[in-house]
PDB file of C-alpha atoms in Angstrom:
ATOM      1  CA  MET Y  17       0.000   0.000   0.000  1.00 37.00           C
ATOM      2  CA  THR Y  18       1.358   3.369  -0.977  1.00 35.00           C
ATOM      3  CA  ILE Y  19       2.081   5.498   2.039  1.00 35.00           C
ATOM      4  CA  LEU Y  20       1.059   9.099   1.555  1.00 33.00           C
ATOM      5  CA  LEU Y  21       3.412  11.411   3.352  1.00 35.00           C
ATOM      6  CA  PHE Y  22       3.223  15.079   4.098  1.00 35.00           C
ATOM      7  CA  THR Y  23       6.536  16.771   4.455  1.00 40.00           C
ATOM      8  CA  ILE Y  24       7.411  19.675   6.703  1.00 37.00           C
ATOM      9  CA  LEU Y  25      10.256  21.182   4.703  1.00 34.00           C
ATOM     10  CA  VAL Y  26      13.033  23.568   5.516  1.00 31.00           C
ATOM     11  CA  GLY Y  27      11.418  26.760   4.212  1.00 33.00           C
ATOM     12  CA  ILE Y  28       8.164  26.655   6.150  1.00 34.00           C
ATOM     13  CA  ALA Y  29       8.018  29.952   7.960  1.00 33.00           C
ATOM     14  CA  SER Y  30       9.711  32.992   6.479  1.00 31.00           C
ATOM     15  CA  GLY Y  31      11.104  35.326   9.091  1.00 29.00           C
ATOM     16  CA  CYS Y  32      10.792  33.101  12.178  1.00 29.00           C
ATOM     17  CA  GLY Y  33      13.702  31.404  13.878  1.00 33.00           C
ATOM     18  CA  GLY Y  34      16.749  31.862  16.051  1.00 33.00           C
ATOM     19  CA  GLU Y  35      20.278  32.910  15.222  1.00 37.00           C
ATOM     20  CA  GLU Y  36      23.466  30.924  14.976  1.00 39.00           C
ATOM     21  CA  ASN Y  37      25.111  30.738  18.395  1.00 40.00           C
ATOM     22  CA  GLY Y  38      28.719  29.675  18.811  1.00 41.00           C
ATOM     23  CA  GLY Y  39      28.629  27.551  15.678  1.00 43.00           C
ATOM     24  CA  GLU Y  40      25.615  25.567  16.923  1.00 45.00           C
ATOM     25  CA  VAL Y  41      22.126  25.607  15.453  1.00 40.00           C
ATOM     26  CA  GLU Y  42      19.512  27.107  17.738  1.00 45.00           C
ATOM     27  CA  THR Y  43      16.032  25.639  17.502  1.00 44.00           C
ATOM     28  CA  THR Y  44      12.732  27.386  17.004  1.00 50.00           C
ATOM     29  CA  SER Y  45       9.242  26.569  18.157  1.00 56.00           C
ATOM     30  CA  TRP Y  46       6.065  26.074  16.168  1.00 60.00           C
ATOM     31  CA  SER Y  47       4.568  28.787  18.379  1.00 55.00           C
ATOM     32  CA  SER Y  48       6.278  31.278  16.073  1.00 65.00           C
ATOM     33  CA  ILE Y  49       3.652  30.307  13.471  1.00 76.00           C
ATOM     34  CA  ASP Y  50       0.042  31.486  13.652  1.00 79.00           C
ATOM     35  CA  CYS Y  51      -1.332  28.140  14.817  1.00 84.00           C
ATOM     36  CA  PRO Y  52      -4.710  28.154  16.607  1.00 89.00           C
ATOM     37  CA  ARG Y  53      -4.385  24.373  17.010  1.00 89.00           C
ATOM     38  CA  LEU Y  54      -1.694  24.911  19.621  1.00 88.00           C
ATOM     39  CA  GLN Y  55      -4.214  26.727  21.811  1.00 90.00           C
ATOM     40  CA  LEU Y  56      -6.893  24.008  21.736  1.00 92.00           C
ATOM     41  CA  ASP Y  57      -7.560  21.597  24.591  1.00 93.00           C
ATOM     42  CA  THR Y  58      -9.994  19.289  22.760  1.00 95.00           C
ATOM     43  CA  PHE Y  59     -10.249  18.081  19.152  1.00 96.00           C
ATOM     44  CA  ASP Y  60     -13.076  16.767  16.981  1.00 96.00           C
ATOM     45  CA  ASP Y  61     -13.553  13.150  15.894  1.00 96.00           C
ATOM     46  CA  CYS Y  62     -12.737  13.739  12.232  1.00 95.00           C
ATOM     47  CA  THR Y  63      -9.970  13.022   9.715  1.00 94.00           C
ATOM     48  CA  TYR Y  64      -7.849  15.714   8.072  1.00 88.00           C
ATOM     49  CA  GLU Y  65      -6.630  14.758   4.607  1.00 82.00           C
ATOM     50  CA  GLU Y  66      -6.082  16.023   1.090  1.00 67.00           C
ATOM     51  CA  GLN Y  67      -6.549  14.118  -2.153  1.00 57.00           C
ATOM     52  CA  ASN Y  68      -2.854  13.594  -2.888  1.00 53.00           C
ATOM     53  CA  GLY Y  69      -1.473  13.821   0.611  1.00 50.00           C
ATOM     54  CA  LEU Y  70      -0.576  16.950   2.496  1.00 52.00           C
ATOM     55  CA  PHE Y  71       2.723  18.675   1.675  1.00 50.00           C
ATOM     56  CA  LEU Y  72       3.440  21.363   4.222  1.00 42.00           C
ATOM     57  CA  ASP Y  73       6.151  23.180   2.298  1.00 43.00           C
ATOM     58  CA  ASP Y  74       5.198  26.780   3.000  1.00 50.00           C
ATOM     59  CA  ARG Y  75       3.762  28.951   5.738  1.00 64.00           C
ATOM     60  CA  ASP Y  76       0.263  28.989   4.238  1.00 65.00           C
ATOM     61  CA  SER Y  77       0.125  25.199   4.200  1.00 65.00           C
ATOM     62  CA  VAL Y  78       1.275  24.935   7.806  1.00 69.00           C
ATOM     63  CA  GLU Y  79      -1.328  27.442   8.910  1.00 76.00           C
ATOM     64  CA  ALA Y  80      -4.039  25.629   6.933  1.00 75.00           C
ATOM     65  CA  PHE Y  81      -3.331  22.478   8.910  1.00 77.00           C
ATOM     66  CA  CYS Y  82      -3.176  24.493  12.112  1.00 85.00           C
ATOM     67  CA  GLU Y  83      -6.793  25.591  11.507  1.00 88.00           C
ATOM     68  CA  SER Y  84      -7.935  21.954  11.618  1.00 90.00           C
ATOM     69  CA  THR Y  85      -9.545  20.598  14.771  1.00 94.00           C
ATOM     70  CA  CYS Y  86      -9.448  16.942  13.615  1.00 92.00           C
ATOM     71  CA  ASP Y  87      -7.858  14.273  15.803  1.00 95.00           C
ATOM     72  CA  LYS Y  88      -6.818  11.983  12.916  1.00 93.00           C
ATOM     73  CA  LEU Y  89      -4.643  12.307   9.818  1.00 88.00           C
ATOM     74  CA  GLY Y  90      -5.532  10.369   6.682  1.00 87.00           C
ATOM     75  CA  THR Y  91      -1.940  10.715   5.469  1.00 85.00           C
ATOM     76  CA  GLY Y  92       1.499  10.181   6.923  1.00 84.00           C
ATOM     77  CA  VAL Y  93       3.866  12.649   8.573  1.00 83.00           C
ATOM     78  CA  SER Y  94       7.421  13.210   7.378  1.00 81.00           C
ATOM     79  CA  LEU Y  95       9.921  15.603   8.930  1.00 80.00           C
ATOM     80  CA  THR Y  96      13.155  15.654   6.951  1.00 79.00           C
ATOM     81  CA  GLY Y  97      16.369  17.571   7.648  1.00 75.00           C
ATOM     82  CA  PRO Y  98      19.066  18.390   8.231  1.00 78.00           C
ATOM     83  CA  PHE Y  99      18.312  21.928   9.362  1.00 71.00           C
ATOM     84  CA  ALA Y 100      21.094  24.522   9.306  1.00 74.00           C
ATOM     85  CA  ALA Y 101      21.664  27.926  10.886  1.00 70.00           C
ATOM     86  CA  GLY Y 102      20.403  29.793   7.830  1.00 65.00           C
ATOM     87  CA  ASP Y 103      17.097  27.955   7.597  1.00 64.00           C
ATOM     88  CA  ASP Y 104      13.865  29.712   8.461  1.00 61.00           C
ATOM     89  CA  ILE Y 105      12.680  27.055  10.876  1.00 64.00           C
ATOM     90  CA  ARG Y 106      14.454  24.414  12.900  1.00 72.00           C
ATOM     91  CA  PRO Y 107      11.763  22.532  14.839  1.00 80.00           C
ATOM     92  CA  LYS Y 108      12.618  21.275  18.303  1.00 86.00           C
ATOM     93  CA  ASP Y 109       9.388  19.332  18.805  1.00 87.00           C
ATOM     94  CA  LEU Y 110       6.186  18.222  17.061  1.00 86.00           C
ATOM     95  CA  ALA Y 111       3.812  20.573  18.849  1.00 86.00           C
ATOM     96  CA  VAL Y 112       2.142  21.435  15.535  1.00 85.00           C
ATOM     97  CA  LEU Y 113       0.667  17.894  15.621  1.00 88.00           C
ATOM     98  CA  LYS Y 114      -0.985  18.454  18.987  1.00 92.00           C
ATOM     99  CA  GLY Y 115      -4.206  16.518  19.525  1.00 93.00           C
ATOM    100  CA  LEU Y 116      -3.637  13.730  17.004  1.00 92.00           C
ATOM    101  CA  LYS Y 117      -4.925  10.319  18.073  1.00 96.00           C
ATOM    102  CA  ALA Y 118      -4.217   8.415  14.847  1.00 95.00           C
ATOM    103  CA  VAL Y 119      -1.989   8.814  11.794  1.00 91.00           C
ATOM    104  CA  ASN Y 120      -0.999   6.596   8.875  1.00 90.00           C
ATOM    105  CA  SER Y 121       2.775   6.809   9.343  1.00 90.00           C
ATOM    106  CA  ILE Y 122       5.543   8.905  10.857  1.00 90.00           C
ATOM    107  CA  ASP Y 123       8.986   9.367   9.309  1.00 88.00           C
ATOM    108  CA  LEU Y 124      11.492  11.541  11.185  1.00 90.00           C
ATOM    109  CA  ASP Y 125      14.682  11.545   9.140  1.00 89.00           C
ATOM    110  CA  ASP Y 126      17.820  13.570   9.862  1.00 89.00           C
ATOM    111  CA  ALA Y 127      15.793  16.040  11.920  1.00 85.00           C
ATOM    112  CA  ASN Y 128      18.918  17.239  13.691  1.00 87.00           C
ATOM    113  CA  THR Y 129      17.240  19.936  15.816  1.00 86.00           C
ATOM    114  CA  LEU Y 130      14.431  17.729  17.129  1.00 88.00           C
ATOM    115  CA  GLU Y 131      14.782  17.425  20.915  1.00 93.00           C
ATOM    116  CA  SER Y 132      11.534  15.705  21.874  1.00 95.00           C
ATOM    117  CA  LEU Y 133       8.291  14.356  20.422  1.00 94.00           C
ATOM    118  CA  HIS Y 134       6.194  16.854  22.356  1.00 93.00           C
ATOM    119  CA  GLY Y 135       2.928  17.234  20.469  1.00 92.00           C
ATOM    120  CA  LEU Y 136       2.254  13.497  20.198  1.00 95.00           C
ATOM    121  CA  GLU Y 137       0.947  13.045  23.749  1.00 97.00           C
ATOM    122  CA  SER Y 138      -2.534  12.069  22.480  1.00 97.00           C
ATOM    123  CA  LEU Y 139      -1.329   9.670  19.776  1.00 97.00           C
ATOM    124  CA  GLU Y 140      -2.821   6.185  20.230  1.00 98.00           C
ATOM    125  CA  ARG Y 141      -2.314   4.464  16.883  1.00 98.00           C
ATOM    126  CA  ILE Y 142       0.050   4.531  13.895  1.00 97.00           C
ATOM    127  CA  ASN Y 143      -1.445   2.496  11.063  1.00 95.00           C
ATOM    128  CA  ASP Y 144       1.817   1.723   9.280  1.00 95.00           C
ATOM    129  CA  VAL Y 145       5.501   2.488   9.937  1.00 96.00           C
ATOM    130  CA  PHE Y 146       7.205   4.690  12.525  1.00 96.00           C
ATOM    131  CA  TYR Y 147      10.763   5.743  11.650  1.00 96.00           C
ATOM    132  CA  ILE Y 148      13.168   7.770  13.795  1.00 96.00           C
ATOM    133  CA  ARG Y 149      16.520   7.972  12.023  1.00 95.00           C
ATOM    134  CA  TYR Y 150      19.588  10.198  12.464  1.00 94.00           C
ATOM    135  CA  CYS Y 151      17.905  12.475  15.021  1.00 94.00           C
ATOM    136  CA  ASP Y 152      20.990  13.276  17.084  1.00 93.00           C
ATOM    137  CA  SER Y 153      19.413  15.943  19.320  1.00 94.00           C
ATOM    138  CA  LEU Y 154      16.514  13.736  20.384  1.00 95.00           C
ATOM    139  CA  THR Y 155      16.756  12.972  24.105  1.00 96.00           C
ATOM    140  CA  SER Y 156      13.219  11.837  24.930  1.00 97.00           C
ATOM    141  CA  ILE Y 157      10.271   9.987  23.393  1.00 98.00           C
ATOM    142  CA  GLU Y 158       8.198  10.238  26.570  1.00 98.00           C
ATOM    143  CA  ALA Y 159       5.476  12.065  24.620  1.00 98.00           C
ATOM    144  CA  LEU Y 160       4.459   8.667  23.185  1.00 98.00           C
ATOM    145  CA  SER Y 161       2.891   7.641  26.493  1.00 98.00           C
ATOM    146  CA  SER Y 162      -0.561   7.093  24.918  1.00 98.00           C
ATOM    147  CA  LEU Y 163       0.668   5.032  21.946  1.00 98.00           C
ATOM    148  CA  ARG Y 164      -0.811   1.523  22.004  1.00 98.00           C
ATOM    149  CA  GLU Y 165      -0.429   0.155  18.478  1.00 98.00           C
ATOM    150  CA  ILE Y 166       1.937   0.408  15.492  1.00 98.00           C
ATOM    151  CA  GLY Y 167       0.593  -1.446  12.458  1.00 97.00           C
ATOM    152  CA  SER Y 168       3.988  -2.200  10.940  1.00 97.00           C
ATOM    153  CA  ASN Y 169       7.613  -1.647  12.031  1.00 97.00           C
ATOM    154  CA  MET Y 170       9.217   0.887  14.328  1.00 97.00           C
ATOM    155  CA  GLU Y 171      12.827   1.772  13.529  1.00 98.00           C
ATOM    156  CA  LEU Y 172      15.086   3.752  15.831  1.00 98.00           C
ATOM    157  CA  ILE Y 173      18.407   4.172  14.058  1.00 97.00           C
ATOM    158  CA  ASP Y 174      21.501   6.277  14.746  1.00 96.00           C
ATOM    159  CA  SER Y 175      19.872   8.666  17.216  1.00 95.00           C
ATOM    160  CA  ASP Y 176      22.833   9.031  19.512  1.00 93.00           C
ATOM    161  CA  ASN Y 177      21.489  10.991  22.503  1.00 95.00           C
ATOM    162  CA  LEU Y 178      18.477   8.845  23.340  1.00 96.00           C
ATOM    163  CA  GLN Y 179      19.179   6.733  26.432  1.00 97.00           C
ATOM    164  CA  SER Y 180      15.939   4.802  26.837  1.00 97.00           C
ATOM    165  CA  LEU Y 181      12.570   4.018  25.278  1.00 98.00           C
ATOM    166  CA  ALA Y 182      10.685   5.541  28.212  1.00 98.00           C
ATOM    167  CA  GLY Y 183       7.316   6.605  26.851  1.00 97.00           C
ATOM    168  CA  LEU Y 184       6.507   3.300  25.139  1.00 98.00           C
ATOM    169  CA  GLU Y 185       5.182   1.581  28.266  1.00 98.00           C
ATOM    170  CA  SER Y 186       1.613   1.581  26.881  1.00 98.00           C
ATOM    171  CA  LEU Y 187       2.602   0.032  23.539  1.00 98.00           C
ATOM    172  CA  LYS Y 188       0.863  -3.339  23.170  1.00 98.00           C
ATOM    173  CA  LYS Y 189       1.149  -4.288  19.507  1.00 98.00           C
ATOM    174  CA  ILE Y 190       3.822  -3.863  16.836  1.00 98.00           C
ATOM    175  CA  SER Y 191       5.017  -5.928  13.912  1.00 97.00           C
ATOM    176  CA  ALA Y 192       8.779  -5.506  14.379  1.00 97.00           C
ATOM    177  CA  MET Y 193      11.092  -3.335  16.459  1.00 98.00           C
ATOM    178  CA  ILE Y 194      14.432  -2.334  14.926  1.00 98.00           C
ATOM    179  CA  LEU Y 195      17.075  -0.645  17.113  1.00 98.00           C
ATOM    180  CA  GLU Y 196      20.450   0.013  15.496  1.00 98.00           C
ATOM    181  CA  TYR Y 197      23.519   2.261  15.990  1.00 97.00           C
ATOM    182  CA  ASN Y 198      22.180   4.205  18.983  1.00 97.00           C
ATOM    183  CA  ASP Y 199      25.343   5.074  20.911  1.00 96.00           C
ATOM    184  CA  GLU Y 200      23.712   6.079  24.220  1.00 97.00           C
ATOM    185  CA  LEU Y 201      20.755   3.685  24.331  1.00 97.00           C
ATOM    186  CA  ARG Y 202      20.932   1.869  27.675  1.00 96.00           C
ATOM    187  CA  SER Y 203      17.472   0.445  28.289  1.00 96.00           C
ATOM    188  CA  ILE Y 204      14.549  -1.050  26.375  1.00 97.00           C
ATOM    189  CA  GLU Y 205      12.653  -2.025  29.514  1.00 96.00           C
ATOM    190  CA  ALA Y 206       9.766   0.205  28.396  1.00 97.00           C
ATOM    191  CA  LEU Y 207       8.879  -2.567  25.920  1.00 97.00           C
ATOM    192  CA  SER Y 208       8.091  -5.041  28.695  1.00 94.00           C
ATOM    193  CA  GLY Y 209       4.357  -4.436  28.271  1.00 95.00           C
ATOM    194  CA  LEU Y 210       4.294  -5.553  24.630  1.00 97.00           C
ATOM    195  CA  GLU Y 211       1.728  -8.270  23.969  1.00 97.00           C
ATOM    196  CA  GLU Y 212       2.369  -8.779  20.238  1.00 97.00           C
ATOM    197  CA  LEU Y 213       5.814  -8.631  18.609  1.00 98.00           C
ATOM    198  CA  SER Y 214       6.688 -10.558  15.442  1.00 97.00           C
ATOM    199  CA  GLY Y 215      10.259  -9.447  14.769  1.00 97.00           C
ATOM    200  CA  LEU Y 216      13.193  -7.902  16.624  1.00 98.00           C
ATOM    201  CA  GLY Y 217      16.462  -6.406  15.415  1.00 98.00           C
ATOM    202  CA  VAL Y 218      18.834  -5.004  18.049  1.00 98.00           C
ATOM    203  CA  GLU Y 219      22.332  -4.359  16.736  1.00 98.00           C
ATOM    204  CA  ASP Y 220      25.288  -2.033  17.364  1.00 98.00           C
ATOM    205  CA  ASN Y 221      23.983  -0.330  20.502  1.00 97.00           C
ATOM    206  CA  PRO Y 222      27.200  -0.361  22.580  1.00 97.00           C
ATOM    207  CA  LYS Y 223      25.663   0.636  25.945  1.00 97.00           C
ATOM    208  CA  LEU Y 224      22.551  -1.529  25.746  1.00 97.00           C
ATOM    209  CA  PRO Y 225      22.942  -4.820  27.633  1.00 96.00           C
ATOM    210  CA  ARG Y 226      22.539  -7.683  25.205  1.00 96.00           C
ATOM    211  CA  CYS Y 227      20.550  -9.575  27.817  1.00 96.00           C
ATOM    212  CA  GLN Y 228      17.691  -7.055  27.602  1.00 96.00           C
ATOM    213  CA  ALA Y 229      17.234  -7.772  23.908  1.00 96.00           C
ATOM    214  CA  GLU Y 230      17.536 -11.517  24.462  1.00 96.00           C
ATOM    215  CA  ALA Y 231      14.925 -11.421  27.214  1.00 96.00           C
ATOM    216  CA  LEU Y 232      12.492  -9.579  24.954  1.00 96.00           C
ATOM    217  CA  ALA Y 233      13.031 -12.070  22.139  1.00 97.00           C
ATOM    218  CA  ASP Y 234      12.558 -15.016  24.492  1.00 96.00           C
ATOM    219  CA  LYS Y 235       9.369 -13.559  25.936  1.00 96.00           C
ATOM    220  CA  HIS Y 236       7.812 -13.455  22.470  1.00 97.00           C
ATOM    221  CA  GLY Y 237       9.255 -16.744  21.274  1.00 96.00           C
ATOM    222  CA  LEU Y 238      11.302 -15.169  18.489  1.00 96.00           C
ATOM    223  CA  SER Y 239      13.997 -17.178  16.745  1.00 94.00           C
ATOM    224  CA  GLY Y 240      15.687 -17.712  13.380  1.00 95.00           C
ATOM    225  CA  ASP Y 241      15.020 -15.005  10.807  1.00 94.00           C
ATOM    226  CA  ASP Y 242      12.635 -13.231  13.184  1.00 96.00           C
ATOM    227  CA  VAL Y 243      15.412 -11.986  15.449  1.00 96.00           C
ATOM    228  CA  ALA Y 244      18.846 -10.359  15.036  1.00 97.00           C
ATOM    229  CA  ILE Y 245      20.856  -9.407  18.130  1.00 97.00           C
ATOM    230  CA  ALA Y 246      24.515  -8.468  17.726  1.00 97.00           C
ATOM    231  CA  ASN Y 247      27.249  -6.034  18.814  1.00 97.00           C
ATOM    232  CA  ASN Y 248      25.459  -4.663  21.852  1.00 96.00           C
ATOM    233  CA  GLY Y 249      26.738  -4.009  25.380  1.00 95.00           C
ATOM    234  CA  SER Y 250      27.717  -6.627  27.941  1.00 90.00           C
ATOM    235  CA  GLY Y 251      25.903  -5.245  30.978  1.00 81.00           C
ATOM    236  CA  THR Y 252      23.876  -7.354  33.376  1.00 84.00           C
ATOM    237  CA  CYS Y 253      20.115  -7.741  33.723  1.00 85.00           C
ATOM    238  CA  ASP Y 254      17.920  -8.372  36.751  1.00 74.00           C
ATOM    239  CA  ASN Y 255      16.154 -11.719  36.718  1.00 59.00           C
TER     240      ASN Y 255
END
């Protein structure tokens, strides 16, 4: 099935954003955009979608979505970087998605200024894939505390400042979990509440005790081609 993605691109909001500071890229907030959605406490039971997907590549498009009160997206979400000091917006969170309960897919790729997933606190279901790749400033996914189901795979790859999967304690169902090249990842204990898991790949996470991955695989009876565990840490696990 073709996944329709809407992309929040570099040139979203002309004139808003921070300045370069000491060679580092400062981040900006979605609050710099005229976004009534950010002020809402409740959202309607409806689906926001466009015929060919929603491409948020300019300020007008962002503000059009911000006018929506729907709690579902009929398309996917893609946030693609990297963002540099000269760019008009460098998002530090996903607050613009506040109130969403369901979405087709999420793809966060090279979003180097993204610090948290704030904005996804209401999200309960992702119909297809959930990718977090090369997001080196990301330190927390605790905003995913309401997420219960991912229809396909979740991939967390090369996001070097994330230390745990805290926030995924409510996740019950996922096809496969892929965790690779996360230099600071130390714990996947948040996945202990999973009831359905069909595949597991945990490789090249030097501070993650191998025994945590093995325990998760054993709990779900995974073996052979359904599991890949290699080049992780050698720490101990509580029985």
